Amino acid sequence: MGVNIAELVEPKETSLEAISGKIVAIDAYNTLYQFLSIIRQPDGTPLQDSTGRVTSHLSGLIYRTTNLMENGIRPVFVFDGKPSELKAEVIKARSERRAEARRKWEEAKVLYPEEAFKYAQASARIDATIVEDSKTLLTYLGIPCVQAKAEGEAQAAYMVQKGDAELVSSQDYDCLLFGAPIMVRNLSATRRKAKPDVVSFNELAEKYRITRGELVDIAILIGTDFNPGIKGIGVKRALKLIKKHHSIERLLAESEIEAIENYELVRDIFLHPDVNESYEIVWGTLDEKKVKEFLCEVHDFSEERVSKVLEKIEPQKTLCSQQKSIEQWL
Amino acid sequence: MFEAKIDAIVLRECIESITAVVDEGKLRIAEDGLKLRAVDPANVAMISFELKRDAFDDFHFEKGSDAEAANESPAATEVGIDFNKLQGILGIGGSDEVNLKLDEQAQKLFTRMGSLAYTVSLLDPASLRKEPKVPELEFPVQVIIKTDEFRRTIRAAEKIGDHIMLGVDGDEFYMEVEGDMDKLRLGLRKEQLIHLTPGTLHSLYSLDYVAAMSKGMSHADNITLNLGKDYPLQVDFEVADGKGKVSYLLAPRIESE
């Protein structure tokens, strides 16, 4: 998913401690999707409550997101809005892939269980209930939720540009195309599995001497969520072409490529994304009672485990205060 | 010319009340007695000190003849004193009475306690901080409490945390401190206090300062706490059997995210 420019970027390993104190705009769908695909039982069955409702995402939010907070990181979740029409193809393809994966998973559970988890992961999908549940839990945890107009990553990148957040957290590199100056990956992964790493757009731009516009054109050539790209052109070739000609228009003029559909529209999506400019980041306070009610009573989480994580993120008992000067009153 | 005689215990009590906030300051000597107003180096606390001439067994003051005749304010002289040093000397004095004599020309203060004579070099007033303005504050709440009760709570609080909350909740005055692990709260109802203006407010203060101040007030029977919401604390008490007055002013800590 997302644009495949992994070959170009050189992520630098970091740690939660290093990001401590920073406000991180998290691509909510990206993160929830990870939770839903990874947090599963060995046979691929997602976590469920006693009435059969999926709770993998809630588990991820309560245990992994609180881990960020415990490390002093201040997450803001940015939820996708209405997807661009250009994404319809990708969405359709994904949904077909999911359906196929779901069918294979059912089959695998019986025939070759060792494959089941893989197919189950691929069948993970986010529905309205999952989004609603996630927002409810985040609100009870005191974590702000921001609604994007379209792409969550674009909104997150915009928030960093505005200075309201310091990093975009996402697993894929689209946020760089959307203008995120710096992004972090693997924030919600367990420490054992993957260490968080950061990618700075400036470093990337300096390394290849390309602009954001050029990077977007490279992405369009190889294919994005909004266009299929040109068959046979990979990252290296695309980089070479753009470095030489600087834009898709010139590539067309020089007949390096024959045609590319909608490239101007796609470019516009990345360079001038439709964002919610009047967003508000509202820091709430942890409502322990409501978190427990929601997770333990409604969704059958272990009260003991939930209490334990909540303890860790409880606001410091000692008051944070600042000494004033007496001069103010003289 | 300034020459005076004062009970050693009274003088010690006065000096201790000053050193609770500042080490040095400009002491204003006038016909009606001594005055001092000074802010601590960190700009967090201020002391106003006043000792009337009748606190002394003997008190002579005359503004030097070379002083400006046109001076409209009551004749006074200002001397820079290292109170910390003076307090140390008084501690070993062992005498009932202290004689003080100022030599403005030589910039020395001669103190004599029985057979012990001690010459204190004065500090150059120009090297000392400017005297602060008189604050104009309005306190919605006033609490009068026995000094011992206040000091005992502060001593306990020091073992627990760094900041102390002083507040009034209806008819109750409370002092509260929270540490990482423990919490201490003293709650006194109106009838357990000498006086209380009912209200609902509190402010937070650095315990270091409050603890230092509580040492300076140890000789007073009662203290008056003037409080507001996120507002300075003013503690008033008497020294020298009511012939002196001390006011401490302490800037609050403001709670923030």
Coordinates of C-alpha atoms in Angstrom, one line a residue:
Chain A
M1 CA 0.0 0.0 0.0
G2 CA 1.1 3.5 -0.6
V3 CA 3.9 4.5 -2.9
N4 CA 6.9 2.2 -3.1
I5 CA 9.9 4.4 -2.9
A6 CA 11.5 2.4 -0.2
E7 CA 14.6 2.0 -2.3
L8 CA 15.2 5.7 -2.2
V9 CA 14.8 6.4 1.5
E10 CA 17.3 5.6 4.1
P11 CA 15.5 5.5 7.4
K12 CA 17.5 6.3 10.5
E13 CA 16.9 4.1 13.5
T14 CA 15.5 6.0 16.5
S15 CA 13.9 5.2 19.8
L16 CA 10.8 6.1 21.7
E17 CA 13.0 7.9 24.2
A18 CA 14.3 10.1 21.4
I19 CA 10.8 11.1 20.4
S20 CA 9.8 11.7 24.0
G21 CA 8.0 15.0 24.5
K22 CA 7.1 15.4 20.8
I23 CA 3.6 15.6 19.3
V24 CA 3.2 12.9 16.7
A25 CA 0.4 13.1 14.1
I26 CA -0.6 9.4 13.6
D27 CA -2.2 8.2 10.4
A28 CA -5.1 6.5 12.2
Y29 CA -6.2 4.2 9.4
N30 CA -2.7 3.0 8.8
T31 CA -2.2 2.2 12.4
L32 CA -5.6 0.6 12.9
Y33 CA -5.0 -1.6 9.8
Q34 CA -1.7 -2.7 11.4
F35 CA -3.4 -3.6 14.6
L36 CA -6.2 -5.5 12.8
S37 CA -3.8 -7.5 10.7
I38 CA -1.2 -8.3 13.3
I39 CA -3.1 -8.7 16.6
R40 CA -4.6 -12.0 15.9
Q41 CA -4.7 -15.5 17.4
P42 CA -2.4 -18.1 15.9
D43 CA -5.1 -19.4 13.5
G44 CA -5.7 -15.9 12.3
T45 CA -8.9 -15.2 14.2
P46 CA -8.9 -11.6 15.3
L47 CA -9.4 -10.8 19.0
Q48 CA -13.1 -10.8 19.8
D49 CA -15.3 -10.1 22.7
S50 CA -17.9 -12.5 24.0
T51 CA -20.4 -11.3 21.5
G52 CA -18.0 -11.8 18.5
R53 CA -17.1 -8.2 17.9
V54 CA -13.5 -7.6 16.7
T55 CA -11.3 -6.0 19.4
S56 CA -7.8 -6.3 17.8
H57 CA -7.7 -2.6 17.2
L58 CA -8.8 -1.7 20.7
S59 CA -6.1 -4.0 22.1
G60 CA -3.6 -2.2 19.9
L61 CA -4.8 1.2 21.0
I62 CA -4.8 0.4 24.7
Y63 CA -1.6 -1.5 24.9
R64 CA 0.6 0.0 22.2
T65 CA -0.6 3.6 22.1
T66 CA -0.3 3.9 25.9
N67 CA 3.3 2.6 25.5
L68 CA 3.9 5.8 23.5
M69 CA 2.3 8.0 26.1
E70 CA 4.3 6.3 28.8
N71 CA 7.4 7.3 27.0
G72 CA 6.2 10.9 26.9
I73 CA 5.1 10.9 23.3
R74 CA 1.9 12.9 22.6
P75 CA -0.1 11.2 19.9
V76 CA -2.8 12.8 17.8
F77 CA -4.8 10.4 15.7
V78 CA -5.7 11.7 12.2
F79 CA -8.6 9.8 10.6
D80 CA -9.2 9.6 6.8
G81 CA -12.1 11.5 5.3
K82 CA -13.6 10.8 1.9
P83 CA -11.2 9.1 -0.4
S84 CA -10.4 10.7 -3.7
E85 CA -12.3 9.3 -6.7
L86 CA -9.0 8.4 -8.2
K87 CA -8.5 5.9 -5.4
A88 CA -11.6 4.0 -6.3
E89 CA -9.6 1.5 -8.4
V90 CA -7.2 0.8 -5.6
I91 CA -10.1 0.5 -3.1
K92 CA -11.9 -1.9 -5.3
A93 CA -8.8 -4.0 -5.9
R94 CA -8.1 -4.0 -2.2
S95 CA -11.6 -5.1 -1.3
E96 CA -11.3 -7.9 -3.9
R97 CA -8.0 -9.0 -2.5
R98 CA -9.5 -9.0 1.0
A99 CA -12.4 -11.1 -0.1
E100 CA -10.0 -13.5 -1.8
A101 CA -7.8 -13.6 1.3
R102 CA -10.8 -14.3 3.5
R103 CA -11.8 -17.2 1.3
K104 CA -8.3 -18.6 1.4
W105 CA -8.1 -18.1 5.1
E106 CA -11.3 -20.2 5.7
E107 CA -9.8 -22.8 3.5
A108 CA -6.4 -22.7 5.1
K109 CA -7.8 -23.0 8.6
V110 CA -9.0 -26.5 7.7
L111 CA -6.5 -27.6 5.1
Y112 CA -3.1 -26.0 5.9
P113 CA -3.3 -24.1 9.2
E114 CA 0.3 -22.8 9.1
E115 CA -0.8 -20.6 6.2
A116 CA -3.9 -19.4 7.9
F117 CA -2.4 -16.4 9.7
K118 CA -1.0 -14.9 6.5
Y119 CA -4.4 -15.0 4.8
A120 CA -6.2 -13.7 7.8
Q121 CA -3.8 -10.7 8.0
A122 CA -4.6 -9.9 4.4
S123 CA -8.3 -10.1 5.0
A124 CA -8.2 -7.4 7.7
R125 CA -10.5 -4.5 7.0
I126 CA -11.6 -1.3 8.7
D127 CA -15.3 -0.7 9.0
A128 CA -17.3 2.1 10.5
T129 CA -17.7 0.3 13.8
I130 CA -14.0 -0.1 14.1
V131 CA -13.5 3.6 13.4
E132 CA -16.2 4.6 15.9
D133 CA -14.9 2.3 18.6
S134 CA -11.4 3.6 18.1
K135 CA -12.4 7.2 18.4
T136 CA -14.4 6.4 21.5
L137 CA -11.5 4.8 23.2
L138 CA -9.1 7.5 22.2
T139 CA -11.3 10.2 23.6
Y140 CA -11.6 8.3 26.9
L141 CA -7.8 8.1 26.9
G142 CA -7.6 11.8 26.4
I143 CA -6.0 11.5 23.0
P144 CA -7.0 14.0 20.4
C145 CA -8.6 12.8 17.1
V146 CA -8.5 15.0 14.0
Q147 CA -10.8 14.4 11.0
A148 CA -9.1 14.7 7.7
K149 CA -11.0 15.9 4.7
A150 CA -9.6 13.2 2.5
E151 CA -6.3 11.4 3.1
G152 CA -5.3 11.1 6.8
E153 CA -1.6 11.3 5.8
A154 CA -2.1 14.5 4.0
Q155 CA -3.8 16.1 7.0
A156 CA -1.1 14.8 9.3
A157 CA 1.6 16.3 7.0
Y158 CA -0.3 19.6 7.0
M159 CA -0.4 19.6 10.8
V160 CA 3.4 19.1 10.9
Q161 CA 3.9 21.9 8.4
K162 CA 1.7 24.2 10.5
G163 CA 3.9 23.3 13.5
D164 CA 1.1 21.7 15.5
A165 CA 2.8 18.4 15.5
E166 CA 6.5 17.4 15.0
L167 CA 6.3 14.1 13.1
V168 CA 4.0 12.1 11.0
S169 CA 3.7 8.5 12.0
S170 CA 2.8 6.1 9.2
Q171 CA 4.2 2.9 7.8
D172 CA 4.2 4.1 4.2
Y173 CA 6.0 6.9 2.5
D174 CA 3.0 8.8 1.0
C175 CA 3.2 11.3 3.8
L176 CA 6.5 12.5 2.4
L177 CA 4.8 13.2 -0.9
F178 CA 2.1 15.0 1.0
G179 CA 4.7 17.3 2.4
A180 CA 5.6 15.8 5.8
P181 CA 9.1 17.2 6.6
I182 CA 9.8 14.2 8.9
M183 CA 8.1 10.9 9.4
V184 CA 8.5 8.0 11.8
R185 CA 7.7 4.4 11.2
N186 CA 7.1 1.4 13.5
L187 CA 5.9 3.6 16.4
S188 CA 3.2 1.1 17.3
A189 CA 5.1 -2.0 16.7
T190 CA 6.3 -4.0 19.6
R191 CA 9.9 -3.3 20.4
R192 CA 11.0 -6.8 19.7
K193 CA 9.6 -6.8 16.2
A194 CA 10.8 -3.5 14.7
K195 CA 12.6 -0.5 16.0
P196 CA 11.1 2.9 15.1
D197 CA 13.0 4.8 12.4
V198 CA 12.7 8.3 11.0
V199 CA 12.9 9.7 7.4
S200 CA 13.6 13.3 6.8
F201 CA 12.3 14.7 3.5
N202 CA 15.2 17.2 3.4
E203 CA 17.8 14.5 3.6
L204 CA 16.1 12.6 0.9
A205 CA 15.8 15.7 -1.3
E206 CA 19.5 16.6 -0.7
K207 CA 20.7 13.2 -1.4
Y208 CA 19.1 12.9 -4.8
R209 CA 18.9 16.7 -5.4
I210 CA 15.2 16.5 -6.2
T211 CA 12.3 18.6 -5.1
R212 CA 9.1 17.4 -3.6
G213 CA 7.4 18.0 -7.0
E214 CA 10.0 15.8 -8.6
L215 CA 9.6 13.1 -6.0
V216 CA 5.8 13.2 -6.6
D217 CA 6.4 12.7 -10.3
I218 CA 8.7 9.8 -9.6
A219 CA 5.9 8.3 -7.5
I220 CA 3.4 8.8 -10.3
L221 CA 5.6 7.1 -12.8
I222 CA 5.9 4.0 -10.6
G223 CA 2.4 4.1 -9.4
T224 CA 0.5 5.4 -6.4
D225 CA -2.8 4.7 -4.7
F226 CA -4.3 7.1 -7.2
N227 CA -2.8 5.8 -10.5
P228 CA -1.3 2.5 -11.7
G229 CA 2.0 4.0 -13.0
I230 CA 3.8 2.9 -16.1
K231 CA 4.5 -0.8 -16.6
G232 CA 8.2 -1.5 -16.6
I233 CA 9.2 1.7 -14.8
G234 CA 10.7 1.0 -11.4
V235 CA 12.0 3.4 -8.8
K236 CA 15.5 3.6 -10.2
R237 CA 14.4 4.2 -13.8
A238 CA 11.9 6.8 -12.6
L239 CA 14.5 8.6 -10.6
K240 CA 16.9 8.6 -13.5
L241 CA 14.2 10.0 -15.9
I242 CA 13.1 12.7 -13.6
K243 CA 16.6 13.7 -12.7
K244 CA 17.3 14.2 -16.4
H245 CA 14.0 15.8 -17.4
H246 CA 12.6 17.1 -14.1
S247 CA 8.9 16.7 -14.9
I248 CA 6.4 14.3 -16.5
E249 CA 5.5 17.0 -19.0
R250 CA 9.1 17.1 -20.3
L251 CA 9.2 13.3 -20.4
L252 CA 6.2 13.3 -22.6
A253 CA 7.7 16.1 -24.7
E254 CA 10.9 14.2 -25.1
S255 CA 8.9 11.0 -25.9
E256 CA 10.6 9.1 -23.1
I257 CA 7.2 7.9 -22.1
E258 CA 4.1 7.7 -24.3
A259 CA 1.2 8.7 -22.0
I260 CA 0.3 8.7 -18.4
E261 CA -3.3 9.0 -17.3
N262 CA -4.4 11.7 -14.9
Y263 CA -0.9 12.6 -13.8
E264 CA -1.8 16.2 -13.3
L265 CA -4.7 15.3 -11.0
V266 CA -2.6 12.9 -9.0
R267 CA 0.2 15.4 -8.7
D268 CA -2.4 17.9 -7.4
I269 CA -3.6 15.4 -4.8
F270 CA -0.1 15.1 -3.4
L271 CA 1.1 18.7 -3.8
H272 CA -2.2 20.5 -3.0
P273 CA -4.1 18.0 -0.9
D274 CA -7.6 18.8 0.3
V275 CA -7.0 19.3 4.0
N276 CA -9.1 20.4 6.9
E277 CA -7.6 23.8 7.7
S278 CA -9.8 24.5 10.7
Y279 CA -8.9 21.4 12.6
E280 CA -8.5 21.6 16.4
I281 CA -6.2 19.5 18.5
V282 CA -8.1 19.1 21.8
W283 CA -6.0 17.4 24.6
G284 CA -8.3 15.6 26.9
T285 CA -7.7 14.0 30.2
L286 CA -7.7 10.3 30.9
D287 CA -11.1 9.1 32.0
E288 CA -10.1 5.9 33.8
K289 CA -13.7 4.9 34.7
K290 CA -14.9 5.2 31.1
V291 CA -11.9 3.4 29.6
K292 CA -12.5 0.5 32.0
E293 CA -16.3 0.5 31.4
F294 CA -15.8 0.5 27.6
L295 CA -13.0 -2.1 27.5
C296 CA -13.7 -4.4 30.4
E297 CA -17.5 -4.3 30.6
V298 CA -18.5 -3.8 27.0
H299 CA -15.6 -5.6 25.3
D300 CA -14.4 -8.2 27.9
F301 CA -10.8 -7.0 28.4
S302 CA -9.0 -8.1 31.5
E303 CA -9.6 -5.5 34.1
E304 CA -6.3 -6.3 35.7
R305 CA -4.3 -5.7 32.5
V306 CA -6.2 -2.5 31.6
S307 CA -5.7 -1.1 35.1
K308 CA -2.0 -1.8 34.8
V309 CA -1.5 0.2 31.6
L310 CA -3.7 3.0 32.8
E311 CA -1.6 3.4 35.9
K312 CA 1.4 4.0 33.6
I313 CA -0.2 6.8 31.7
E314 CA -2.0 8.4 34.6
P315 CA -1.1 12.1 34.8
Q316 CA 1.7 12.6 37.2
K317 CA 0.3 13.2 40.7
T318 CA 2.8 15.9 41.5
L319 CA 1.5 19.1 40.1
C320 CA 3.4 20.5 37.3
S321 CA 3.8 24.2 38.2
Q322 CA 6.0 27.1 37.4
Q323 CA 7.5 29.5 40.0
K324 CA 6.4 33.1 39.3
S325 CA 8.4 36.1 40.1
I326 CA 7.2 38.4 42.9
E327 CA 8.0 41.4 40.6
Q328 CA 4.7 40.7 38.8
W329 CA 2.9 41.9 41.9
L330 CA 5.1 44.8 42.9
Chain B
M1 CA 24.5 59.3 64.3
F2 CA 22.9 56.1 65.5
E3 CA 23.4 54.5 68.8
A4 CA 21.1 52.0 70.5
K5 CA 20.8 49.4 73.1
I6 CA 18.5 46.4 72.6
D7 CA 17.7 43.1 74.3
A8 CA 19.8 40.4 72.6
I9 CA 16.9 38.0 72.3
V10 CA 14.7 40.6 70.6
L11 CA 17.5 41.5 68.2
R12 CA 18.1 37.9 67.4
E13 CA 14.5 37.3 66.7
C14 CA 14.4 40.3 64.4
I15 CA 17.5 39.3 62.5
E16 CA 16.2 35.7 62.1
S17 CA 13.0 37.0 60.6
I18 CA 15.1 38.9 58.0
T19 CA 17.5 36.1 57.1
A20 CA 14.6 33.8 56.5
V21 CA 14.2 35.7 53.2
V22 CA 17.4 37.7 52.5
D23 CA 21.0 37.5 53.5
E24 CA 21.7 41.2 53.1
G25 CA 19.7 44.4 52.6
K26 CA 19.5 48.1 53.1
L27 CA 18.4 48.9 56.6
R28 CA 16.8 52.3 56.9
I29 CA 17.4 54.0 60.2
A30 CA 15.2 56.9 61.2
E31 CA 14.0 58.6 64.3
D32 CA 11.0 56.3 64.6
G33 CA 13.0 53.1 64.3
L34 CA 14.3 50.7 61.7
K35 CA 12.8 49.6 58.4
L36 CA 13.8 47.2 55.7
R37 CA 12.2 46.0 52.5
A38 CA 14.1 43.6 50.3
V39 CA 13.5 40.9 47.6
D40 CA 15.4 37.7 47.6
P41 CA 18.0 37.1 44.9
A42 CA 15.6 34.8 42.9
N43 CA 12.9 37.4 42.9
V44 CA 10.4 35.0 44.5
A45 CA 10.0 36.4 48.0
M46 CA 10.0 39.7 49.7
I47 CA 10.3 40.9 53.3
S48 CA 9.0 44.1 54.8
F49 CA 10.4 44.6 58.3
E50 CA 9.7 47.3 60.7
L51 CA 11.0 47.8 64.3
K52 CA 9.8 50.7 66.3
R53 CA 12.2 52.7 68.4
D54 CA 10.4 51.7 71.6
A55 CA 11.6 48.1 71.0
F56 CA 15.0 49.4 72.0
D57 CA 16.0 50.1 75.6
D58 CA 17.9 53.1 74.3
F59 CA 17.6 54.7 70.9
H60 CA 19.4 57.8 69.5
F61 CA 19.3 58.9 65.9
E62 CA 20.3 62.1 64.3
K63 CA 20.7 62.7 60.7
G64 CA 24.3 63.9 60.1
S65 CA 24.5 67.7 59.8
D66 CA 26.0 67.4 56.3
A67 CA 22.8 66.0 55.0
E68 CA 20.7 67.9 52.6
A69 CA 18.6 70.4 54.6
A70 CA 16.0 70.4 51.9
N71 CA 15.3 66.7 52.3
E72 CA 11.5 66.5 52.7
S73 CA 11.3 62.9 53.8
P74 CA 11.9 62.3 57.4
A75 CA 15.5 62.2 58.1
A76 CA 16.8 58.7 57.6
T77 CA 20.0 57.0 56.8
E78 CA 20.5 53.8 54.8
V79 CA 23.1 51.2 55.6
G80 CA 23.9 48.0 53.8
I81 CA 24.0 45.1 56.3
D82 CA 25.0 41.5 55.9
F83 CA 22.3 40.0 58.2
N84 CA 23.6 36.5 57.9
K85 CA 26.9 37.5 59.3
L86 CA 25.3 39.5 62.1
Q87 CA 23.1 36.5 63.0
G88 CA 26.1 34.3 63.3
I89 CA 27.8 36.7 65.7
L90 CA 24.7 37.2 67.8
G91 CA 24.4 33.5 68.2
I92 CA 27.7 33.3 70.1
G93 CA 27.1 36.6 72.0
G94 CA 25.9 35.1 75.2
S95 CA 24.9 38.4 76.6
D96 CA 21.5 39.9 77.6
E97 CA 22.0 43.2 75.9
V98 CA 23.5 44.4 72.6
N99 CA 24.9 47.9 72.1
L100 CA 24.9 49.2 68.5
K101 CA 26.8 52.1 67.2
L102 CA 27.0 53.3 63.7
D103 CA 30.0 55.0 62.2
E104 CA 28.8 56.3 58.9
Q105 CA 32.1 57.9 58.0
A106 CA 34.0 54.6 58.5
Q107 CA 31.1 52.6 57.2
K108 CA 31.2 50.3 60.3
L109 CA 28.6 49.1 62.7
F110 CA 30.1 48.5 66.2
T111 CA 28.3 45.9 68.2
R112 CA 29.1 45.1 71.8
M113 CA 27.7 42.2 73.7
G114 CA 29.0 42.3 77.3
S115 CA 32.8 42.1 76.8
L116 CA 32.6 41.0 73.2
A117 CA 33.0 43.7 70.7
Y118 CA 32.4 43.1 67.1
T119 CA 32.9 45.5 64.3
V120 CA 30.8 44.9 61.2
S121 CA 31.9 46.4 57.9
L122 CA 28.8 47.8 56.1
L123 CA 28.0 46.8 52.6
D124 CA 28.0 49.5 50.0
P125 CA 24.3 50.3 49.5
A126 CA 25.0 50.9 45.8
S127 CA 26.0 47.2 45.5
L128 CA 22.7 46.1 47.0
R129 CA 19.5 45.5 45.1
K130 CA 17.1 48.4 44.8
E131 CA 14.5 48.5 47.4
P132 CA 11.3 47.0 45.9
K133 CA 8.1 49.0 45.5
V134 CA 5.4 48.6 48.1
P135 CA 3.1 46.0 46.6
E136 CA -0.6 46.8 46.3
L137 CA -2.4 43.5 46.8
E138 CA -5.8 42.6 47.7
F139 CA -6.3 39.3 49.4
P140 CA -9.8 37.8 49.4
V141 CA -9.0 35.5 52.3
Q142 CA -7.4 35.9 55.6
V143 CA -6.5 33.1 58.0
I144 CA -5.0 33.6 61.5
I145 CA -3.4 30.5 62.8
K146 CA -1.2 29.5 65.7
T147 CA 2.4 29.6 64.5
D148 CA 3.3 26.2 66.1
E149 CA 0.5 24.5 64.2
F150 CA 1.7 26.0 60.9
R151 CA 5.3 25.2 61.5
R152 CA 4.6 21.7 62.5
T153 CA 2.8 21.0 59.3
I154 CA 5.5 22.6 57.2
R155 CA 8.1 20.4 58.9
A156 CA 6.1 17.3 58.1
A157 CA 5.4 18.6 54.5
E158 CA 9.1 19.0 53.9
K159 CA 9.5 15.2 54.2
I160 CA 7.0 14.6 51.5
G161 CA 7.2 17.0 48.6
D162 CA 8.5 20.2 47.1
H163 CA 5.4 22.3 46.8
I164 CA 2.6 23.1 49.2
M165 CA -0.9 24.1 48.5
L166 CA -2.5 26.6 50.9
G167 CA -6.2 27.0 50.4
V168 CA -9.6 27.6 51.9
D169 CA -12.6 25.5 51.2
G170 CA -15.7 27.0 52.7
D171 CA -15.1 27.1 56.4
E172 CA -11.9 25.1 56.3
F173 CA -8.3 26.2 55.8
Y174 CA -6.0 23.5 54.4
M175 CA -2.4 22.9 53.7
E176 CA -1.7 20.1 51.3
V177 CA 1.4 18.6 49.9
E178 CA 1.8 15.7 47.5
G179 CA 4.9 13.8 46.8
D180 CA 5.6 10.9 44.4
M181 CA 4.3 8.5 46.9
D182 CA 2.7 10.2 49.8
K183 CA 0.3 12.9 50.6
L184 CA -0.2 15.1 53.6
R185 CA -3.1 17.3 54.4
L186 CA -3.9 19.5 57.3
G187 CA -7.4 20.7 57.4
L188 CA -8.5 23.1 60.1
R189 CA -12.1 24.3 60.6
K190 CA -13.0 27.8 61.4
E191 CA -13.4 27.0 65.1
Q192 CA -9.9 25.5 65.2
L193 CA -8.4 28.8 63.9
I194 CA -8.2 32.2 65.4
H195 CA -9.8 33.7 62.3
L196 CA -10.9 32.6 58.9
T197 CA -12.6 34.4 56.0
P198 CA -14.6 31.7 54.3
G199 CA -14.1 31.2 50.6
T200 CA -13.0 28.7 48.0
L201 CA -9.5 29.2 46.6
H202 CA -6.0 27.9 46.7
S203 CA -2.5 28.7 45.6
L204 CA 0.6 26.6 45.3
Y205 CA 4.0 27.7 46.8
S206 CA 7.5 26.4 46.8
L207 CA 8.0 24.6 50.1
D208 CA 11.7 25.7 50.3
Y209 CA 10.6 29.2 50.7
V210 CA 7.7 28.5 53.0
A211 CA 9.9 26.4 55.2
A212 CA 12.6 29.1 55.4
M213 CA 9.9 31.6 56.3
S214 CA 8.5 29.4 58.9
K215 CA 11.8 29.5 60.7
G216 CA 11.8 33.3 60.6
M217 CA 8.4 33.5 62.4
S218 CA 9.2 31.0 65.2
H219 CA 8.9 33.6 68.0
A220 CA 5.5 34.9 67.0
D221 CA 2.5 33.3 68.7
N222 CA 0.2 33.7 65.7
I223 CA 0.6 34.5 62.1
T224 CA -1.8 35.9 59.6
L225 CA -1.9 34.3 56.2
N226 CA -3.3 36.4 53.4
L227 CA -4.4 34.3 50.4
G228 CA -5.8 34.4 46.9
K229 CA -6.2 32.2 43.9
D230 CA -2.9 31.7 42.1
Y231 CA -1.8 34.7 44.1
P232 CA 1.1 35.6 46.3
L233 CA 1.0 34.6 49.9
Q234 CA 1.5 37.3 52.5
V235 CA 2.4 36.2 56.0
D236 CA 2.2 38.9 58.7
F237 CA 3.4 38.5 62.2
E238 CA 4.8 40.6 65.1
V239 CA 8.2 40.6 66.6
A240 CA 9.7 42.3 69.6
D241 CA 6.5 41.9 71.7
G242 CA 4.4 43.8 69.2
K243 CA 6.9 46.6 68.7
G244 CA 8.0 45.2 65.3
K245 CA 6.1 43.9 62.3
V246 CA 7.2 41.5 59.6
S247 CA 5.5 40.7 56.3
Y248 CA 6.6 38.1 54.0
L249 CA 5.4 38.0 50.5
L250 CA 5.9 34.9 48.4
A251 CA 5.1 34.5 44.7
P252 CA 3.0 31.5 43.9
R253 CA 3.8 28.6 41.6
I254 CA 1.3 28.5 38.8
E255 CA 0.0 25.1 37.8
S256 CA 0.5 24.4 34.2
E257 CA 0.3 21.5 31.8

